[in-house]
XYZ file of C-alpha atoms in Angstrom:
707
model
C 0.037 -0.113 -0.003
C 1.286 3.213 -1.384
C 0.784 5.949 1.506
C 1.396 9.961 1.473
C 4.731 10.788 2.772
C 2.332 13.364 4.690
C -0.439 11.214 6.129
C 0.358 11.091 9.484
C -0.661 13.862 11.378
C -0.123 13.106 14.841
C 1.712 10.562 17.710
C 0.555 10.293 20.397
C 3.551 8.690 22.513
C 3.114 10.049 26.118
C -0.191 9.181 28.299
C -1.239 7.065 25.619
C -0.078 5.511 22.716
C -2.103 6.164 18.776
C -1.965 8.232 15.768
C -3.996 10.789 13.531
C -3.735 10.498 9.950
C -5.509 10.474 6.219
C -6.604 7.135 5.734
C -9.738 6.367 3.504
C -12.663 4.327 4.714
C -11.187 1.154 3.257
C -7.321 1.567 4.852
C -9.002 2.472 8.388
C -11.140 -0.308 8.767
C -8.207 -2.516 7.843
C -6.272 -0.874 10.527
C -9.829 -1.505 13.403
C -8.443 -5.334 12.909
C -4.900 -4.947 13.532
C -3.891 -7.088 16.626
C -3.498 -4.916 19.251
C -5.320 -2.252 17.968
C -8.796 -0.813 20.069
C -9.772 2.420 18.517
C -10.901 3.917 15.286
C -12.534 6.524 14.994
C -13.355 9.478 12.114
C -11.625 12.761 13.321
C -14.488 15.031 14.934
C -14.749 19.008 14.720
C -15.808 20.268 18.262
C -16.816 24.282 18.734
C -16.040 27.092 21.181
C -18.346 27.883 23.619
C -18.321 31.150 23.266
C -13.897 41.680 35.796
C -17.158 42.528 37.420
C -17.742 38.471 37.403
C -15.245 38.165 40.995
C -15.888 40.664 42.520
C -19.702 39.518 42.411
C -18.959 36.549 43.298
C -16.822 37.481 46.756
C -20.028 39.900 47.582
C -22.083 36.679 46.841
C -20.626 35.341 49.771
C -22.099 38.140 52.108
C -25.652 37.486 51.397
C -26.060 33.624 51.724
C -28.503 32.734 54.036
C -26.083 29.821 55.974
C -23.496 32.271 57.388
C -21.214 29.964 58.303
C -19.599 31.152 61.844
C -15.798 30.815 62.792
C -15.810 30.442 58.907
C -12.393 31.199 57.126
C -12.330 34.255 55.309
C -11.568 34.592 51.221
C -7.874 36.119 51.573
C -7.503 37.785 48.121
C -3.905 38.601 48.589
C -3.048 35.109 48.774
C -4.540 34.402 46.037
C -2.685 36.586 43.729
C 0.582 35.833 44.856
C 2.698 33.878 42.576
C 2.652 30.471 42.629
C 4.384 26.978 41.034
C 0.566 25.908 40.061
C -0.030 25.874 35.970
C -2.759 25.773 33.999
C -2.953 24.901 30.378
C -5.594 26.550 28.417
C -6.553 24.517 24.953
C -8.103 27.663 23.156
C -7.294 28.970 19.708
C -4.138 30.681 21.332
C -2.685 33.616 23.277
C -1.986 37.465 22.606
C 1.225 36.905 24.721
C 1.842 41.025 24.428
C -1.361 41.807 26.771
C -0.992 42.896 30.182
C -3.100 40.052 31.893
C -0.019 38.157 30.930
C 3.361 40.051 32.714
C 6.001 38.538 34.544
C 6.035 41.007 37.501
C 6.788 39.399 40.711
C 6.883 35.392 39.740
C 9.952 33.594 40.097
C 11.549 31.192 38.257
C 9.961 28.645 35.996
C 8.591 25.755 38.153
C 11.021 23.002 37.856
C 8.153 20.322 37.343
C 7.246 21.927 34.228
C 8.274 20.378 30.700
C 7.083 21.922 28.332
C 7.866 24.281 25.552
C 7.721 27.631 23.815
C 6.976 27.249 20.336
C 8.202 29.546 17.446
C 6.634 30.992 14.297
C 6.959 34.228 12.127
C 4.678 35.625 14.586
C 6.047 34.371 17.978
C 9.005 33.499 19.188
C 10.705 32.106 22.458
C 10.790 35.716 23.807
C 7.126 36.199 23.840
C 6.838 33.235 26.676
C 7.813 34.495 30.353
C 7.134 33.316 33.949
C 3.681 33.869 34.210
C 3.232 33.003 30.418
C 6.040 29.124 30.616
C 4.313 27.686 27.475
C 2.608 27.783 24.319
C 1.866 25.248 22.110
C -0.007 24.772 18.328
C -0.926 21.877 16.341
C -1.176 22.587 12.809
C -4.500 19.599 12.371
C -7.592 20.955 11.262
C -7.113 24.329 9.635
C -4.490 26.783 9.531
C -2.828 27.000 12.731
C 0.841 28.279 12.459
C 1.654 29.875 15.078
C 0.368 30.114 19.081
C -0.469 33.515 18.261
C -4.144 33.461 19.184
C -5.607 34.955 16.154
C -9.600 35.061 17.006
C -9.243 36.803 20.514
C -11.746 33.828 22.443
C -8.289 31.905 24.145
C -6.885 34.741 25.512
C -9.846 36.110 26.968
C -10.247 32.534 28.516
C -6.945 32.305 29.567
C -7.059 35.893 31.380
C -10.242 35.431 33.072
C -8.609 31.762 34.708
C -5.690 33.253 35.718
C -4.961 36.954 34.376
C -2.980 39.892 36.762
C -4.860 42.249 37.966
C -5.286 45.215 35.948
C -6.686 47.849 37.206
C -8.959 50.688 35.136
C -9.697 47.860 32.533
C -13.055 48.678 30.286
C -14.317 47.907 27.057
C -13.997 51.787 25.572
C -15.157 53.363 29.127
C -18.324 50.120 29.700
C -17.602 47.604 32.815
C -14.970 50.262 34.202
C -13.066 48.192 36.676
C -10.271 46.029 37.653
C -9.812 42.788 35.410
C -8.097 39.616 37.037
C -8.193 36.054 36.850
C -9.838 33.511 39.209
C -6.004 32.771 40.228
C -3.812 35.195 38.821
C -0.951 33.769 41.039
C -1.081 30.663 38.419
C 0.993 30.216 35.350
C -0.200 29.388 32.024
C 0.795 26.998 28.965
C -1.501 27.340 26.302
C -2.054 25.031 23.831
C -3.826 26.529 20.512
C -6.302 23.929 18.884
C -8.636 25.585 17.932
C -8.645 27.558 14.475
C -11.307 28.987 11.983
C -13.355 25.521 11.009
C -13.155 24.764 14.746
C -11.406 22.587 16.957
C -10.440 19.157 15.365
C -10.271 16.100 17.878
C -6.613 15.111 16.768
C -5.214 18.547 17.816
C -7.690 17.881 21.254
C -5.616 14.770 21.820
C -2.456 15.687 20.493
C -2.850 18.439 23.308
C -3.467 16.360 26.104
C -0.720 14.265 25.154
C 1.841 17.044 25.373
C -0.627 18.814 28.475
C 0.196 15.468 30.574
C 3.762 14.965 29.969
C 4.497 18.366 30.270
C 2.879 19.075 33.716
C 0.353 21.215 34.111
C -2.114 20.603 37.094
C -5.428 22.309 35.460
C -6.736 22.207 31.948
C -8.685 24.347 30.865
C -11.479 23.756 27.647
C -14.104 25.905 26.656
C -15.476 23.612 24.009
C -17.030 20.796 23.284
C -19.107 18.819 21.218
C -22.896 18.784 20.273
C -25.321 17.435 22.320
C -27.306 15.789 19.468
C -24.822 13.405 18.803
C -25.102 12.174 22.221
C -22.430 11.223 24.488
C -20.176 8.372 23.179
C -17.102 8.207 25.445
C -15.021 6.176 23.557
C -14.921 8.495 20.659
C -15.198 11.479 22.536
C -12.033 13.410 22.542
C -12.042 15.097 25.571
C -13.497 12.215 27.600
C -10.471 10.613 26.114
C -7.854 12.655 26.896
C -9.515 13.945 30.585
C -9.697 10.377 31.420
C -5.788 10.035 30.630
C -5.140 13.483 32.796
C -7.272 12.648 35.601
C -5.509 9.661 35.890
C -2.373 11.657 36.359
C -4.281 13.890 39.063
C -4.771 16.962 36.901
C -8.184 18.692 37.062
C -10.027 18.996 34.067
C -12.567 21.284 33.672
C -14.783 22.114 30.317
C -17.938 24.123 29.985
C -21.139 22.781 29.634
C -22.497 24.279 25.959
C -24.306 26.921 24.981
C -27.417 24.900 23.232
C -29.406 25.189 26.346
C -32.746 26.272 27.166
C -33.430 22.433 26.482
C -33.076 19.816 28.724
C -31.111 17.183 27.549
C -27.978 19.852 26.103
C -25.095 19.595 28.621
C -22.261 18.586 26.989
C -18.350 17.513 28.585
C -20.562 15.272 30.868
C -17.946 12.443 31.624
C -18.322 12.027 35.428
C -14.023 12.591 35.733
C -14.640 16.472 34.229
C -15.894 19.113 36.433
C -18.802 20.719 33.917
C -19.480 24.193 34.362
C -22.873 26.162 33.183
C -23.405 29.789 33.419
C -24.659 32.498 35.707
C -25.157 35.930 35.376
C -23.746 38.766 37.281
C -25.060 42.245 38.890
C -24.039 44.219 36.285
C -26.269 45.127 33.679
C -25.859 47.571 30.312
C -28.578 49.902 29.666
C -28.942 52.007 26.608
C -31.806 54.211 27.469
C -34.424 54.919 24.586
C -36.161 58.297 25.314
C -40.165 58.132 24.250
C -41.736 57.157 27.543
C -38.381 56.460 29.846
C -37.909 52.949 28.443
C -34.844 50.878 28.947
C -33.371 49.287 26.287
C -30.136 46.799 27.018
C -27.045 45.900 24.587
C -23.843 47.535 24.292
C -23.509 50.417 21.761
C -21.334 53.748 21.231
C -23.920 55.283 19.271
C -23.806 59.184 19.123
C -27.681 60.422 18.376
C -28.694 63.416 20.054
C -30.129 63.635 23.391
C -33.908 64.794 22.224
C -36.402 62.494 21.026
C -35.792 64.277 17.283
C -35.679 60.898 14.815
C -38.616 59.318 13.564
C -40.063 55.887 15.344
C -40.398 53.978 12.953
C -42.302 49.913 13.419
C -40.998 47.320 10.830
C -44.271 46.427 9.467
C -45.510 50.124 8.561
C -42.305 49.526 6.687
C -43.021 47.345 4.686
C -42.370 47.016 0.895
C -45.674 46.167 -1.017
C -44.112 42.593 -2.727
C -43.629 41.577 1.781
C -46.378 40.211 4.129
C -46.264 42.144 7.810
C -45.168 39.440 9.400
C -41.886 39.886 7.069
C -41.776 43.364 7.857
C -42.133 43.499 11.580
C -39.657 40.470 12.028
C -37.052 43.213 9.394
C -36.255 39.601 7.122
C -34.944 40.915 3.959
C -36.663 42.142 0.915
C -39.290 43.174 3.002
C -38.121 47.309 4.118
C -38.833 49.885 2.045
C -35.903 51.793 1.755
C -37.307 55.647 1.516
C -40.063 54.881 4.792
C -36.377 53.217 6.760
C -34.086 56.348 5.749
C -33.180 58.657 8.658
C -35.609 56.883 11.174
C -34.814 54.095 14.332
C -36.629 51.118 13.392
C -38.674 48.505 15.879
C -37.418 45.235 14.576
C -39.165 41.874 16.803
C -37.751 38.283 16.185
C -39.040 34.839 14.904
C -36.980 32.141 17.225
C -34.547 30.630 15.089
C -34.164 32.915 12.747
C -32.026 36.020 11.618
C -29.942 37.331 14.476
C -29.557 41.028 16.149
C -26.152 41.653 14.132
C -28.193 40.437 10.323
C -31.145 42.803 11.416
C -29.064 45.800 11.916
C -26.640 45.161 8.854
C -29.989 45.147 7.093
C -31.349 48.287 8.802
C -28.353 50.191 8.459
C -28.332 49.849 4.954
C -30.968 50.896 4.872
C -30.387 53.511 6.213
C -32.036 53.335 9.466
C -30.023 56.103 12.142
C -31.095 53.256 14.752
C -32.494 49.941 16.634
C -34.824 48.773 19.393
C -34.539 44.477 19.198
C -37.349 42.819 20.436
C -36.015 39.874 22.395
C -36.192 38.803 25.864
C -32.631 36.452 25.102
C -30.582 39.539 23.767
C -32.203 41.738 26.560
C -30.964 39.596 28.757
C -27.519 38.726 27.807
C -25.940 41.513 26.397
C -23.865 41.915 22.983
C -21.857 45.002 21.112
C -23.202 46.507 18.212
C -20.345 48.946 18.124
C -21.124 52.536 16.989
C -24.191 51.968 15.720
C -27.106 53.493 18.065
C -28.758 50.275 19.102
C -31.326 49.027 22.117
C -32.610 45.498 23.581
C -36.017 45.459 25.200
C -37.677 42.498 26.189
C -41.235 41.415 25.222
C -43.103 43.688 27.858
C -41.038 46.821 26.779
C -41.447 46.269 23.742
C -45.095 45.832 23.411
C -45.416 49.664 24.569
C -43.021 50.896 22.119
C -44.711 49.012 19.475
C -47.725 50.428 20.675
C -45.910 54.375 20.877
C -45.149 53.809 17.428
C -48.757 52.976 16.047
C -50.720 55.319 18.226
C -48.843 58.498 17.909
C -48.896 60.475 14.826
C -46.008 61.297 14.638
C -43.830 58.949 16.966
C -40.509 60.343 17.624
C -37.127 58.824 19.600
C -33.340 58.726 20.179
C -31.243 56.121 21.695
C -28.582 57.201 24.035
C -25.294 55.151 24.346
C -24.954 51.860 26.747
C -23.923 53.113 30.201
C -22.985 49.632 33.021
C -24.726 49.553 35.945
C -23.840 47.696 38.947
C -25.556 45.840 41.862
C -28.224 45.041 39.784
C -30.631 42.407 40.550
C -31.814 39.216 40.543
C -28.466 37.953 40.260
C -27.147 35.618 39.776
C -29.678 34.038 37.037
C -29.573 30.983 34.395
C -29.353 32.544 31.080
C -30.982 30.894 28.365
C -28.118 29.809 25.939
C -26.946 27.870 29.253
C -26.698 24.300 28.410
C -29.119 21.830 30.456
C -29.408 18.356 31.506
C -30.158 15.294 32.114
C -28.358 14.163 29.816
C -27.673 10.006 28.867
C -24.977 8.502 27.652
C -26.802 5.661 26.282
C -30.091 4.084 25.589
C -28.915 2.099 28.733
C -27.941 4.631 30.682
C -31.490 5.568 30.843
C -32.338 3.304 32.657
C -28.971 4.459 35.674
C -28.553 8.306 36.537
C -28.933 11.104 34.737
C -26.148 13.976 34.349
C -26.324 17.624 34.851
C -23.869 20.289 34.860
C -21.488 20.189 38.407
C -22.045 23.666 39.073
C -22.684 27.363 37.848
C -19.951 30.562 37.301
C -20.300 33.907 35.893
C -20.148 34.022 31.790
C -22.947 36.551 31.018
C -21.325 39.664 29.315
C -17.646 39.185 30.954
C -15.013 41.688 30.048
C -11.702 39.748 29.851
C -8.170 40.512 27.880
C -8.504 40.575 23.693
C -6.096 39.853 21.048
C -5.002 43.738 19.305
C -6.639 44.445 15.831
C -9.700 42.651 15.809
C -11.627 44.284 13.089
C -14.549 42.845 15.342
C -14.079 44.088 18.565
C -12.298 47.451 17.519
C -14.987 50.790 16.622
C -14.295 52.621 13.730
C -11.647 55.636 14.161
C -10.768 54.096 17.850
C -7.306 52.518 19.201
C -8.018 48.751 19.798
C -9.692 48.035 23.188
C -7.353 45.795 25.349
C -10.314 44.221 26.776
C -13.830 42.685 25.129
C -16.763 41.814 26.642
C -18.509 38.286 25.007
C -20.738 35.445 26.788
C -21.050 31.723 27.088
C -19.887 28.735 28.927
C -16.732 29.409 27.612
C -16.346 32.532 30.095
C -17.935 30.589 33.231
C -15.640 27.491 32.637
C -12.090 29.837 33.201
C -13.785 31.094 36.663
C -13.734 27.406 37.811
C -10.189 26.412 36.794
C -9.216 29.380 38.179
C -10.636 28.542 41.554
C -9.614 25.064 41.157
C -5.939 26.248 40.252
C -5.905 28.175 44.019
C -7.450 24.671 45.829
C -4.774 22.883 44.348
C -1.911 25.579 45.725
C -3.602 25.709 49.101
C -3.445 21.567 49.214
C -1.016 20.137 46.585
C -2.201 16.720 47.317
C -5.302 16.744 47.041
C -7.061 15.171 43.441
C -8.814 16.212 40.603
C -12.463 14.776 42.895
C -11.567 16.165 45.743
C -10.994 19.565 44.233
C -14.331 19.057 42.287
C -16.155 18.114 45.295
C -14.753 21.081 47.350
C -16.142 23.423 44.364
C -19.381 21.702 44.594
C -20.489 21.118 48.556
C -19.760 25.323 48.842
C -21.408 26.176 46.140
C -25.008 28.854 46.308
C -28.453 28.293 45.748
C -29.312 31.914 46.881
C -28.881 35.103 44.337
C -28.338 38.633 45.941
C -32.132 38.907 46.934
C -31.699 36.226 49.495
C -33.625 34.464 47.206
C -33.238 31.479 45.537
C -31.328 31.583 42.055
C -34.017 31.606 39.329
C -33.637 30.809 35.478
C -33.967 33.564 32.595
C -37.706 32.770 32.348
C -38.101 33.379 36.527
C -38.533 29.585 37.552
C -36.661 28.615 40.711
C -33.426 26.953 39.054
C -32.490 23.243 39.789
C -29.849 21.237 39.181
C -30.262 20.735 35.663
C -29.800 24.344 35.229
C -27.105 24.837 37.562
C -26.056 21.774 39.052
C -25.039 22.181 43.273
C -25.453 25.889 42.025
C -23.022 29.240 41.527
C -19.477 28.906 42.946
C -18.422 30.498 46.082
C -14.988 32.410 45.657
C -13.886 30.314 48.584
C -13.620 26.595 48.329
C -10.647 26.451 50.339
C -11.594 24.519 53.026
C -14.794 22.588 52.645
C -14.377 20.469 55.521
C -15.618 17.608 53.917
C -14.963 16.346 50.437
C -15.688 13.346 48.255
C -13.315 11.275 46.528
C -13.510 8.811 43.430
C -11.037 6.981 42.107
C -10.012 6.341 38.226
C -11.532 2.377 38.955
C -14.996 4.098 40.258
C -14.656 5.945 36.800
C -13.839 2.730 35.036
C -16.758 0.416 36.694
C -19.084 3.115 35.708
C -18.463 2.647 32.409
C -19.200 -1.035 32.460
C -22.497 -0.124 34.027
C -23.522 2.386 31.511
C -22.772 -0.727 28.933
C -19.214 -0.368 28.052
C -17.302 -3.718 27.836
C -13.253 -4.189 29.149
C -12.741 -4.046 25.423
C -14.519 -0.386 25.030
C -13.065 0.609 28.380
C -9.630 0.208 27.165
C -10.619 2.495 24.192
C -11.090 5.561 26.687
C -8.463 3.807 30.090
C -4.736 2.664 29.248
C -4.216 1.915 32.617
C -7.019 -0.560 33.552
C -5.767 -3.301 35.535
C -5.202 -6.512 34.217
C -7.436 -8.056 36.856
C -10.309 -5.930 36.594
C -13.904 -7.168 35.989
C -17.355 -5.109 35.382
C -19.890 -6.382 37.762
C -22.711 -8.129 36.764
C -26.105 -6.833 38.510
C -28.852 -6.500 36.379
C -29.884 -3.486 38.780
C -26.721 -0.773 36.387
C -29.235 2.385 38.228
C -28.348 1.756 41.622
C -24.655 0.587 40.827
C -23.707 3.969 39.179
C -26.123 6.365 42.022
C -23.373 4.342 43.924
C -20.573 6.164 42.565
C -18.935 8.701 45.326
C -19.604 11.598 43.846
C -20.724 15.173 45.160
C -24.419 14.913 44.173
C -26.512 11.726 43.935
C -29.263 10.944 41.030
C -31.783 8.332 40.860
C -33.755 7.170 38.112
C -36.627 4.744 37.590
C -37.807 5.096 41.030
C -40.954 3.763 41.677
C -41.350 4.579 45.224
C -40.046 1.574 46.720
C -37.383 2.278 49.483
C -34.107 2.827 47.632
C -30.582 3.121 49.361
C -27.532 5.360 48.151
C -23.937 5.126 49.943
C -21.831 8.091 50.234
C -18.178 8.398 52.159
C -17.134 11.659 52.856
C -13.105 12.423 53.591
C -12.567 14.531 56.487
C -10.311 17.609 55.761
C -10.440 19.194 58.578
C -8.352 19.989 61.806
C -8.870 17.290 64.391
C -12.554 16.356 65.820
C -14.919 17.325 63.942
C -18.989 16.190 64.538
C -21.686 16.489 61.838
C -24.573 16.804 61.576
C -27.138 15.836 58.722
C -30.426 17.596 57.290
C -32.452 17.716 54.714
C -34.034 19.387 51.843
C -36.725 17.291 50.088
C -40.406 18.002 48.796
C -43.160 16.687 50.512
C -43.759 13.971 48.233
C -40.142 12.154 48.886
C -39.306 10.929 52.339
C -35.858 10.684 52.788
C -33.175 9.466 55.474
C -29.649 9.712 56.385
C -28.002 7.105 58.425
C -26.495 7.619 60.501
C -27.653 11.713 61.098
C -24.041 12.857 63.256
C -20.611 11.829 61.717
C -18.043 11.983 63.840
C -14.642 12.192 63.158
C -11.837 11.664 65.754
C -7.628 11.899 65.736
C -6.576 9.750 63.152
C -10.233 8.649 61.514
C -10.110 10.315 58.305
C -12.900 8.624 56.640
C -16.690 7.662 56.847
C -19.300 6.592 55.407
C -23.194 7.196 54.938
C -26.994 6.264 53.646
C -29.378 8.470 52.159
C -32.688 5.945 51.962
C -35.229 7.210 49.372
C -38.715 6.553 49.812
C -42.292 7.412 48.384
C -45.655 6.653 49.479
C -47.262 8.493 46.143
C -45.452 7.876 42.661
C -45.213 11.004 40.662
C -44.161 12.237 37.217
C -41.950 14.601 36.924
C -38.404 14.729 38.185
C -37.945 16.008 41.968
C -35.101 17.438 43.059
C -33.240 18.081 47.105
C -30.113 18.520 48.764
C -27.924 16.519 51.820
C -26.513 18.945 53.986
C -23.768 18.251 56.462
C -23.051 20.779 58.925
C -21.383 22.385 62.406
C -20.539 25.938 63.162
C -17.912 26.322 61.192
C -18.795 24.118 57.556
C -22.020 23.170 55.656
C -21.366 20.678 53.227
C -24.027 20.108 50.861
C -24.485 17.571 47.635
C -27.591 18.218 45.771
C -30.099 14.777 44.036
C -32.574 14.653 42.412
C -34.746 11.881 41.415
C -36.243 10.694 38.480
C -39.147 7.754 37.629
C -38.053 7.685 34.493
């Protein structure tokens, strides 16, 4: 067989053995049949999950309804101190000149670092320093010929996780304040795996292979596949790579995806991954619409007069003869009369799944409009930048008032003010519409087992962070390039948690990835800044399907108790969702020689008993069902915890024993949770098990489903 010289794209040699290559279907089949080959699969293309946030998280701790008396305070100075913790960021690369990545105050590069700073035409070893200690790029799947960020996303993510504290940061004066990463003392290693076409699976696996060997402590991935494809762990490069990383003691943090609010849209749900949903912060971007004191949202830097001297035009009153009113009110292409639109502020509605705000903006701007009011609940809740064009977004209720004014007045007039940022906005946090939701079921078999959902939520709405230079999207005409930009997504939520994980690791260097995950989950908050339960974008109470254990706390350093999950627990999990030993070896290269899968028809009970910081039970029919957990005391000396339960009236929940006493030398204790119900229920129900004393509160959410 004659092969092209450059057929092999990557060789994986460090943490797992394999290669990526350009093959025909027949060649791939031939290789799959060779002895010793455990898996051959196509190279998938995954997508990116595209300041004030940290201040808000600290403030949120003070409004918790339960105060940890005698507990520990968040030590901001220690979080800024330089450390030897290394966060690896797999993304679109990095902009090394950003002030977020200067190395002032940092000591020598940690001796454990075995990585490199790759060179290219626009990137030299001098671009790396004692803060940005490594930068790699991978050529497969796109024109990636440099570690330098060609998008901005990777720079934004890296600075959110570990950027230095930068005072007076803003996007052209909007959202002004101090921008900083979750753990500014971290070192950063950048792995450029994503290009214009997305993030190839072969690049992802190559980056995992390198990062494990390089010596990173935390890996942050703000990307993922499609929930519509269903989790397929043996062919998912993120699941495979992260399993190997977790086996080596590396905490892997991933975004949950932006396909919400649909049920079952969450991705990256392997239990060895810390999966992060999005939440909002208490900052709103407001643009006044002067006609009847309406306030809109979005980010615009327009320069209209303050007085309402511009005609206000509802889309359907400007339709061309060949169009219909529905197309015109939604400002669809070829529906509006240019002569009527010229010089006006146009009010545009939207149909779900149709053209975006920016597409409508481009249309009305081309027709000569001087401004636009966009009526859409989601666009109002999650701010986007519309540049120098005067545009404001409003929710449907405010939109009805504006449309009524435009239709009832003989000469309706209006103006739109440039955006200002408002802090201490309430309620916050809120789970935004785009944040992916649970439950997710890996296969038909897992429908008999336990549903998956995000582990926690973290700020992901309108986050200000560092950006690449000379970006035409972020730059305003006639202005210098901004050093910071504002974007939203679970991509932004993920590095918040990566930073927290790094902070925990710096204070507890011997903690496992599962202990770090447990600390973050069990200290999470379920309360907003109005001291009420956190809600979703629709106003409904948020459940674990929306935000997992809750929104992260900025102080998970002292959780009291942690839930340790061993690599063999993950192997049994794979058994229990229907994978055989051969398939499991496609995911893990360190399956013990004597490892066997349990033979038990009640696999859903086995999965529910995995020692995880949350509990999920499916196929519940009301009969007594028990779940076991083991907690490790990470406090000092004697500790006594008492159990309490949050549960709906229809569900009986008992914890045995109800008191845990940790004496000197006794670090681990087990308990059992017994679920029972006298009445059936058709909907999934939620609650929590809480272990507490006068210093700690350790909360584990649960979901019980009859499905």
